[in-house]
mmCIF file of C-alpha atoms in Angstrom:
data_model
loop_
_atom_site.group_PDB
_atom_site.id
_atom_site.type_symbol
_atom_site.label_atom_id
_atom_site.label_comp_id
_atom_site.label_asym_id
_atom_site.label_seq_id
_atom_site.Cartn_x
_atom_site.Cartn_y
_atom_site.Cartn_z
ATOM 1 C CA MET N 1 -32.448 70.869 115.554
ATOM 2 C CA LEU N 2 -34.346 70.472 112.278
ATOM 3 C CA TYR N 3 -36.634 73.231 110.958
ATOM 4 C CA HIS N 4 -39.095 73.140 108.069
ATOM 5 C CA ASP N 5 -38.030 76.544 106.755
ATOM 6 C CA ALA N 6 -35.796 79.480 107.686
ATOM 7 C CA SER N 7 -38.657 81.552 109.108
ATOM 8 C CA GLU N 8 -39.053 79.045 111.971
ATOM 9 C CA ILE N 9 -35.532 79.622 113.306
ATOM 10 C CA ILE N 10 -35.971 81.824 116.370
ATOM 11 C CA THR N 11 -33.223 82.313 118.960
ATOM 12 C CA ASP N 12 -34.791 83.392 122.222
ATOM 13 C CA ASP N 13 -32.372 82.345 124.952
ATOM 14 C CA ILE N 14 -29.128 84.266 124.374
ATOM 15 C CA PHE N 15 -28.095 86.827 126.977
ATOM 16 C CA VAL N 16 -24.841 88.666 127.661
ATOM 17 C CA HIS N 17 -23.886 89.963 131.084
ATOM 18 C CA LEU N 18 -22.422 93.445 130.517
ATOM 19 C CA ASP N 19 -19.939 93.563 133.348
ATOM 20 C CA ASP N 20 -19.459 96.994 134.969
ATOM 21 C CA PHE N 21 -21.843 98.785 132.602
ATOM 22 C CA LEU N 22 -23.671 99.936 135.733
ATOM 23 C CA PRO N 23 -21.312 99.523 138.709
ATOM 24 C CA GLY N 24 -22.900 97.561 141.515
ATOM 25 C CA ARG N 25 -25.783 96.328 139.354
ATOM 26 C CA ASP N 26 -26.124 93.362 136.992
ATOM 27 C CA LEU N 27 -27.118 94.185 133.426
ATOM 28 C CA TYR N 28 -28.246 91.389 131.103
ATOM 29 C CA LEU N 29 -28.583 92.190 127.403
ATOM 30 C CA LYS N 30 -30.978 89.923 125.504
ATOM 31 C CA LEU N 31 -29.591 89.412 121.990
ATOM 32 C CA GLU N 32 -32.411 89.062 119.457
ATOM 33 C CA GLY N 33 -30.382 89.349 116.263
ATOM 34 C CA LEU N 34 -28.924 85.847 116.043
ATOM 35 C CA ASN N 35 -31.419 84.316 113.630
ATOM 36 C CA PRO N 36 -31.549 84.270 109.800
ATOM 37 C CA ALA N 37 -33.642 87.455 109.755
ATOM 38 C CA GLY N 38 -31.126 89.198 111.991
ATOM 39 C CA SER N 39 -33.582 90.794 114.398
ATOM 40 C CA ILE N 40 -36.414 90.452 116.893
ATOM 41 C CA LYS N 41 -38.794 91.026 113.972
ATOM 42 C CA ALA N 42 -38.456 87.352 113.025
ATOM 43 C CA LYS N 43 -41.007 86.684 115.774
ATOM 44 C CA THR N 44 -43.304 89.450 114.573
ATOM 45 C CA ALA N 45 -43.192 88.258 110.979
ATOM 46 C CA ALA N 46 -43.998 84.675 111.945
ATOM 47 C CA ALA N 47 -46.888 85.800 114.156
ATOM 48 C CA LEU N 48 -48.379 88.140 111.543
ATOM 49 C CA LEU N 49 -48.283 85.484 108.832
ATOM 50 C CA HIS N 50 -49.678 82.775 111.096
ATOM 51 C CA ASP N 51 -52.537 85.034 112.174
ATOM 52 C CA ALA N 52 -53.381 85.948 108.575
ATOM 53 C CA GLU N 53 -53.409 82.266 107.569
ATOM 54 C CA ARG N 54 -55.395 81.212 110.635
ATOM 55 C CA THR N 55 -58.111 83.794 110.059
ATOM 56 C CA GLY N 56 -58.372 83.020 106.338
ATOM 57 C CA ARG N 57 -57.191 86.453 105.169
ATOM 58 C CA LEU N 58 -54.064 84.970 103.601
ATOM 59 C CA THR N 59 -54.781 82.228 101.059
ATOM 60 C CA PRO N 60 -53.026 80.986 97.906
ATOM 61 C CA GLY N 61 -53.030 83.689 95.251
ATOM 62 C CA LYS N 62 -52.968 86.559 97.735
ATOM 63 C CA LYS N 63 -50.115 89.046 97.860
ATOM 64 C CA ILE N 64 -48.743 90.815 100.921
ATOM 65 C CA ILE N 65 -47.868 94.460 101.429
ATOM 66 C CA GLU N 66 -46.283 95.934 104.549
ATOM 67 C CA SER N 67 -44.520 99.072 105.766
ATOM 68 C CA SER N 68 -41.051 98.675 107.246
ATOM 69 C CA SER N 69 -37.856 100.654 107.760
ATOM 70 C CA GLY N 70 -35.841 97.444 107.481
ATOM 71 C CA ASN N 71 -35.991 94.674 110.053
ATOM 72 C CA LEU N 72 -39.587 93.529 109.631
ATOM 73 C CA GLY N 73 -39.143 93.814 105.877
ATOM 74 C CA ILE N 74 -36.194 91.438 105.999
ATOM 75 C CA ALA N 75 -38.002 89.007 108.305
ATOM 76 C CA LEU N 76 -41.110 89.007 106.107
ATOM 77 C CA SER N 77 -38.956 88.631 102.992
ATOM 78 C CA ILE N 78 -37.473 85.435 104.403
ATOM 79 C CA ALA N 79 -40.826 84.045 105.527
ATOM 80 C CA CYS N 80 -42.654 84.956 102.316
ATOM 81 C CA ALA N 81 -39.905 83.493 100.138
ATOM 82 C CA ALA N 82 -40.103 80.248 102.122
ATOM 83 C CA LYS N 83 -43.906 80.130 101.953
ATOM 84 C CA GLY N 84 -44.320 81.382 98.383
ATOM 85 C CA TYR N 85 -46.168 84.642 99.061
ATOM 86 C CA PRO N 86 -45.348 87.647 96.840
ATOM 87 C CA LEU N 87 -44.303 90.565 99.060
ATOM 88 C CA THR N 88 -44.081 94.335 98.624
ATOM 89 C CA ILE N 89 -42.335 96.393 101.296
ATOM 90 C CA VAL N 90 -42.987 100.125 101.453
ATOM 91 C CA THR N 91 -39.959 101.766 103.041
ATOM 92 C CA ASP N 92 -38.235 105.149 102.964
ATOM 93 C CA ALA N 93 -35.028 107.056 102.421
ATOM 94 C CA ASN N 94 -33.781 106.339 105.968
ATOM 95 C CA ALA N 95 -33.584 102.597 105.289
ATOM 96 C CA GLN N 96 -30.085 101.168 105.271
ATOM 97 C CA PRO N 97 -28.883 100.213 101.757
ATOM 98 C CA SER N 98 -27.846 96.791 103.031
ATOM 99 C CA ALA N 99 -31.409 96.178 104.286
ATOM 100 C CA LEU N 100 -32.837 97.159 100.909
ATOM 101 C CA ASN N 101 -30.336 94.914 99.118
ATOM 102 C CA THR N 102 -31.179 91.996 101.411
ATOM 103 C CA MET N 103 -34.911 92.316 100.784
ATOM 104 C CA ALA N 104 -34.393 92.607 97.048
ATOM 105 C CA ALA N 105 -32.135 89.536 97.038
ATOM 106 C CA LEU N 106 -34.947 87.584 98.710
ATOM 107 C CA GLY N 107 -37.345 88.527 95.912
ATOM 108 C CA THR N 108 -39.217 91.347 97.623
ATOM 109 C CA ARG N 109 -40.569 94.259 95.613
ATOM 110 C CA LEU N 110 -39.532 97.588 97.167
ATOM 111 C CA THR N 111 -41.244 100.966 97.130
ATOM 112 C CA VAL N 112 -39.044 103.685 98.645
ATOM 113 C CA ILE N 113 -40.622 106.941 99.840
ATOM 114 C CA GLU N 114 -37.965 109.576 99.197
ATOM 115 C CA HIS N 115 -39.250 112.744 100.860
ATOM 116 C CA PRO N 116 -40.405 113.248 104.465
ATOM 117 C CA ASP N 117 -43.714 114.828 105.369
ATOM 118 C CA PRO N 118 -43.838 118.354 106.872
ATOM 119 C CA ALA N 119 -43.257 116.915 110.368
ATOM 120 C CA GLY N 120 -40.021 115.270 109.252
ATOM 121 C CA GLY N 121 -41.242 111.652 109.174
ATOM 122 C CA PHE N 122 -42.036 109.154 106.436
ATOM 123 C CA LEU N 123 -44.597 106.862 108.032
ATOM 124 C CA HIS N 124 -47.722 108.776 107.034
ATOM 125 C CA GLN N 125 -46.707 108.625 103.372
ATOM 126 C CA ARG N 126 -45.822 104.952 103.606
ATOM 127 C CA ILE N 127 -49.261 104.180 105.023
ATOM 128 C CA ASP N 128 -50.984 106.387 102.432
ATOM 129 C CA HIS N 129 -49.194 104.465 99.682
ATOM 130 C CA ILE N 130 -50.390 101.162 101.136
ATOM 131 C CA HIS N 131 -54.007 102.333 101.246
ATOM 132 C CA LYS N 132 -53.827 103.340 97.579
ATOM 133 C CA ALA N 133 -52.252 99.997 96.643
ATOM 134 C CA LEU N 134 -54.986 98.088 98.513
ATOM 135 C CA HIS N 135 -57.656 100.082 96.684
ATOM 136 C CA ASN N 136 -56.099 99.248 93.309
ATOM 137 C CA ASP N 137 -55.379 95.551 93.890
ATOM 138 C CA PRO N 138 -57.991 93.345 95.641
ATOM 139 C CA ASP N 139 -55.480 90.491 95.918
ATOM 140 C CA LEU N 140 -53.245 92.527 98.248
ATOM 141 C CA ILE N 141 -53.503 92.151 102.011
ATOM 142 C CA TRP N 142 -51.840 94.392 104.594
ATOM 143 C CA LEU N 143 -50.558 92.597 107.682
ATOM 144 C CA ASN N 144 -50.298 95.980 109.485
ATOM 145 C CA GLN N 145 -47.718 95.564 112.208
ATOM 146 C CA TYR N 146 -48.857 98.857 113.770
ATOM 147 C CA ALA N 147 -52.409 97.734 114.562
ATOM 148 C CA ASN N 148 -52.341 93.931 114.540
ATOM 149 C CA PRO N 149 -52.701 92.328 118.009
ATOM 150 C CA ALA N 150 -50.610 89.417 116.719
ATOM 151 C CA ASN N 151 -47.604 91.726 117.018
ATOM 152 C CA THR N 152 -48.216 92.031 120.757
ATOM 153 C CA ARG N 153 -48.991 88.341 121.262
ATOM 154 C CA ALA N 154 -45.727 87.356 119.607
ATOM 155 C CA HIS N 155 -43.766 88.959 122.437
ATOM 156 C CA THR N 156 -46.064 87.855 125.243
ATOM 157 C CA ASP N 157 -45.611 84.268 124.094
ATOM 158 C CA THR N 158 -41.871 84.421 123.307
ATOM 159 C CA THR N 159 -39.776 87.425 124.337
ATOM 160 C CA ALA N 160 -41.292 88.063 127.767
ATOM 161 C CA LYS N 161 -41.534 84.374 128.601
ATOM 162 C CA ALA N 162 -37.917 83.803 127.578
ATOM 163 C CA LEU N 163 -36.788 86.638 129.837
ATOM 164 C CA ASP N 164 -38.639 85.028 132.736
ATOM 165 C CA ASP N 165 -37.419 81.517 131.942
ATOM 166 C CA GLU N 166 -33.763 82.466 131.538
ATOM 167 C CA LEU N 167 -33.291 85.219 134.126
ATOM 168 C CA GLY N 168 -35.972 84.633 136.727
ATOM 169 C CA PRO N 169 -36.907 87.632 138.887
ATOM 170 C CA ILE N 170 -35.564 90.976 137.703
ATOM 171 C CA ASP N 171 -35.909 94.509 139.021
ATOM 172 C CA ALA N 172 -36.155 96.403 135.733
ATOM 173 C CA LEU N 173 -36.594 95.826 132.012
ATOM 174 C CA PHE N 174 -35.619 98.407 129.371
ATOM 175 C CA ILE N 175 -37.441 98.023 126.026
ATOM 176 C CA GLY N 176 -37.104 100.024 122.830
ATOM 177 C CA THR N 177 -40.391 101.290 121.387
ATOM 178 C CA GLY N 178 -41.018 101.306 117.645
ATOM 179 C CA THR N 179 -44.334 99.698 116.750
ATOM 180 C CA SER N 180 -44.547 99.020 120.525
ATOM 181 C CA GLY N 181 -45.237 95.313 119.959
ATOM 182 C CA THR N 182 -42.381 94.180 122.225
ATOM 183 C CA LEU N 183 -43.335 96.673 124.924
ATOM 184 C CA MET N 184 -47.033 95.786 124.881
ATOM 185 C CA GLY N 185 -46.270 92.072 124.866
ATOM 186 C CA CYS N 186 -43.929 92.327 127.861
ATOM 187 C CA LEU N 187 -46.437 94.473 129.747
ATOM 188 C CA GLU N 188 -49.151 91.889 129.109
ATOM 189 C CA TYR N 189 -46.906 89.077 130.357
ATOM 190 C CA ARG N 190 -46.043 91.027 133.512
ATOM 191 C CA ARG N 191 -49.731 91.695 134.164
ATOM 192 C CA THR N 192 -50.911 88.123 133.652
ATOM 193 C CA THR N 193 -48.082 86.582 135.684
ATOM 194 C CA GLY N 194 -48.315 89.042 138.564
ATOM 195 C CA GLN N 195 -44.713 90.190 138.267
ATOM 196 C CA THR N 196 -43.688 93.530 139.755
ATOM 197 C CA HIS N 197 -40.505 94.626 137.977
ATOM 198 C CA THR N 198 -40.319 98.133 136.530
ATOM 199 C CA ILE N 199 -40.638 98.401 132.754
ATOM 200 C CA ILE N 200 -38.966 101.354 131.067
ATOM 201 C CA ALA N 201 -40.095 102.127 127.519
ATOM 202 C CA VAL N 202 -37.347 103.791 125.488
ATOM 203 C CA ASP N 203 -37.872 105.909 122.394
ATOM 204 C CA THR N 204 -35.814 108.363 120.393
ATOM 205 C CA GLU N 205 -36.224 112.123 120.415
ATOM 206 C CA GLY N 206 -38.359 113.225 117.495
ATOM 207 C CA SER N 207 -40.775 110.310 117.851
ATOM 208 C CA ILE N 208 -44.367 111.193 118.732
ATOM 209 C CA THR N 209 -45.378 107.906 120.418
ATOM 210 C CA PHE N 210 -44.970 109.247 123.962
ATOM 211 C CA GLY N 211 -46.529 112.593 123.018
ATOM 212 C CA GLY N 212 -43.389 114.561 122.211
ATOM 213 C CA PRO N 213 -42.989 116.897 119.229
ATOM 214 C CA PRO N 214 -42.113 115.355 115.850
ATOM 215 C CA ARG N 215 -38.661 115.849 114.366
ATOM 216 C CA ARG N 216 -36.576 114.376 111.582
ATOM 217 C CA ARG N 217 -34.796 111.216 112.707
ATOM 218 C CA TYR N 218 -31.795 109.668 110.983
ATOM 219 C CA ILE N 219 -31.381 106.208 112.537
ATOM 220 C CA PRO N 220 -34.062 103.648 111.608
ATOM 221 C CA GLY N 221 -35.520 101.291 114.168
ATOM 222 C CA LEU N 222 -37.187 103.068 117.053
ATOM 223 C CA GLY N 223 -39.533 106.001 116.841
ATOM 224 C CA ALA N 224 -42.617 106.897 114.851
ATOM 225 C CA SER N 225 -44.181 109.937 113.251
ATOM 226 C CA ARG N 226 -47.578 108.267 113.717
ATOM 227 C CA ARG N 227 -48.632 106.588 116.986
ATOM 228 C CA PRO N 228 -49.093 102.826 116.491
ATOM 229 C CA GLU N 229 -52.630 101.627 117.141
ATOM 230 C CA ILE N 230 -51.454 98.783 119.389
ATOM 231 C CA TYR N 231 -49.728 101.235 121.755
ATOM 232 C CA ARG N 232 -51.598 101.713 125.028
ATOM 233 C CA ASP N 233 -50.866 103.645 128.223
ATOM 234 C CA SER N 234 -53.198 101.381 130.203
ATOM 235 C CA GLU N 235 -50.379 99.489 131.958
ATOM 236 C CA LYS N 236 -47.944 101.229 134.292
ATOM 237 C CA PHE N 237 -44.521 101.856 132.771
ATOM 238 C CA ASP N 238 -41.922 104.595 132.583
ATOM 239 C CA LYS N 239 -41.040 106.515 129.420
ATOM 240 C CA VAL N 240 -37.612 107.763 128.363
ATOM 241 C CA LEU N 241 -36.573 109.734 125.272
ATOM 242 C CA ILE N 242 -32.970 109.532 124.056
ATOM 243 C CA PRO N 243 -31.172 111.816 121.577
ATOM 244 C CA GLU N 244 -29.603 110.097 118.587
ATOM 245 C CA SER N 245 -26.168 111.373 119.605
ATOM 246 C CA ASP N 246 -26.387 109.149 122.704
ATOM 247 C CA THR N 247 -27.479 106.224 120.521
ATOM 248 C CA ILE N 248 -24.294 106.524 118.466
ATOM 249 C CA THR N 249 -22.112 106.865 121.550
ATOM 250 C CA GLU N 250 -23.484 103.718 123.175
ATOM 251 C CA CYS N 251 -23.298 101.637 119.984
ATOM 252 C CA ARG N 252 -19.645 102.508 119.599
ATOM 253 C CA THR N 253 -18.908 101.965 123.276
ATOM 254 C CA LEU N 254 -20.578 98.545 123.182
ATOM 255 C CA ALA N 255 -18.434 97.554 120.202
ATOM 256 C CA ARG N 256 -15.136 98.753 121.647
ATOM 257 C CA ARG N 257 -15.693 97.709 125.267
ATOM 258 C CA TYR N 258 -17.691 94.493 124.936
ATOM 259 C CA GLY N 259 -17.030 93.288 121.384
ATOM 260 C CA LEU N 260 -20.689 93.480 120.392
ATOM 261 C CA LEU N 261 -21.629 95.204 117.145
ATOM 262 C CA ALA N 262 -25.253 96.107 117.793
ATOM 263 C CA GLY N 263 -27.897 98.057 115.923
ATOM 264 C CA GLY N 264 -29.048 101.589 116.585
ATOM 265 C CA SER N 265 -32.035 100.561 118.704
ATOM 266 C CA THR N 266 -29.699 98.750 121.091
ATOM 267 C CA GLY N 267 -27.617 101.884 121.509
ATOM 268 C CA THR N 268 -30.751 103.855 122.331
ATOM 269 C CA VAL N 269 -31.835 101.314 124.944
ATOM 270 C CA LEU N 270 -28.383 101.212 126.527
ATOM 271 C CA ALA N 271 -28.265 105.000 126.664
ATOM 272 C CA ALA N 272 -31.485 104.845 128.683
ATOM 273 C CA VAL N 273 -29.968 102.212 130.969
ATOM 274 C CA ARG N 274 -26.910 104.390 131.556
ATOM 275 C CA ARG N 275 -29.059 107.451 132.302
ATOM 276 C CA HIS N 276 -31.692 105.816 134.488
ATOM 277 C CA GLY N 277 -30.327 102.467 135.669
ATOM 278 C CA THR N 278 -28.677 103.940 138.756
ATOM 279 C CA ARG N 279 -32.096 104.752 140.201
ATOM 280 C CA PHE N 280 -32.276 101.058 141.061
ATOM 281 C CA PRO N 281 -30.398 99.976 144.202
ATOM 282 C CA THR N 282 -27.036 98.304 144.392
ATOM 283 C CA GLY N 283 -27.415 94.619 143.540
ATOM 284 C CA ALA N 284 -30.365 95.219 141.206
ATOM 285 C CA ARG N 285 -30.857 92.827 138.295
ATOM 286 C CA ILE N 286 -31.624 94.763 135.117
ATOM 287 C CA ALA N 287 -32.478 93.387 131.684
ATOM 288 C CA ALA N 288 -32.413 95.189 128.344
ATOM 289 C CA ILE N 289 -33.482 94.000 124.901
ATOM 290 C CA SER N 290 -31.153 94.278 121.906
ATOM 291 C CA PRO N 291 -33.407 94.047 118.825
ATOM 292 C CA ASP N 292 -30.741 93.526 116.161
ATOM 293 C CA MET N 293 -27.043 93.415 115.375
ATOM 294 C CA GLY N 294 -24.997 96.163 113.795
ATOM 295 C CA GLU N 295 -23.874 95.110 110.329
ATOM 296 C CA LYS N 296 -26.613 97.115 108.633
ATOM 297 C CA TYR N 297 -25.472 100.210 110.509
ATOM 298 C CA LEU N 298 -21.821 100.165 109.446
ATOM 299 C CA PRO N 299 -22.393 102.905 106.815
ATOM 300 C CA THR N 300 -24.124 105.159 109.367
ATOM 301 C CA VAL N 301 -23.827 104.717 113.138
ATOM 302 C CA TYR N 302 -20.291 103.301 112.895
ATOM 303 C CA SER N 303 -19.075 105.516 110.061
ATOM 304 C CA ASP N 304 -16.969 108.580 110.877
ATOM 305 C CA GLU N 305 -17.642 109.911 107.383
ATOM 306 C CA TRP N 306 -21.422 109.681 107.846
ATOM 307 C CA LEU N 307 -21.157 111.328 111.251
ATOM 308 C CA ALA N 308 -19.129 114.177 109.738
ATOM 309 C CA GLN N 309 -22.005 114.727 107.295
ATOM 310 C CA HIS N 310 -24.453 114.901 110.235
ATOM 311 C CA PRO N 311 -22.466 116.869 112.844
ATOM 312 C CA HIS N 312 -25.571 117.579 114.946
ATOM 313 C CA LEU N 313 -25.622 113.857 115.819
ATOM 314 C CA ALA N 314 -22.099 113.885 117.243
ATOM 315 C CA ASP N 315 -21.551 114.332 120.957
ATOM 316 C CA LYS N 316 -17.977 115.553 120.780
ATOM 317 C CA GLU N 317 -17.378 114.826 124.457
ATOM 318 C CA LYS N 318 -18.636 111.272 124.312
ATOM 319 C CA THR N 319 -18.549 109.808 120.795
ATOM 320 C CA CYS N 320 -15.884 107.130 120.543
ATOM 321 C CA VAL N 321 -14.176 107.457 117.122
#
């Protein structure tokens, strides 16, 4: 298949059946990381850029600024390089060095926020920096993945539809919640198509999106210290919070048992499946979304040395080392 540029390459139909992950139930893991951007954020980036061009906000001579802990930054770096838009990504000290190096190699300017706010997060400071940059440079536009409805539409039109097309009826869908774009998009698709499967939104402990107390988090991907504007409780779904120790355990188990090196968000989602999947009856068909692969996490989630430096993240009874 021929594409006009790398940002158009979206893989949306790759699933792995994780045999015996939940005995008596079928678990299908949707792999979103097998595209040049390496994550589900390839869809978000394409949708945000298309919306900005369609509405006339993004025109030749404009420059883009966005906040990202890694995956959207990489996806936007690819798309902006291909389309010729200068890009600044505002990120933070939790970002993986390999993600920062990838964005820089693609020509992106990086601003790294080094110190967390009093609640232990970085997002408020990242957003504050963007507002100051917008005030100082009228040629900058902020795509704003946290508030832009295009983020939600991307997953209604692609992710949720692909799940339906490839798997047919399912009983449950587990979705990691960062900006909540994937979750909101899948909820919208379920509503408009009249489907009845249970949707379980998964977040990490320390994130405030579901109303829990803020806390310092160490694995980028899921979670927020500031509730995304696109997040809504208007549709019925379940909410699960997972400790980062369980994230690490499931990532390592997935690698050793199934040969899949997945990112931290995938480990969090699978931890939720392991905890709550047995509530569904024998024979249930369960789907889970894997947002990215694990290469960027080799220095952290998969590193014994890093884990030794953060002993509170180690579950000594479970962590496979």
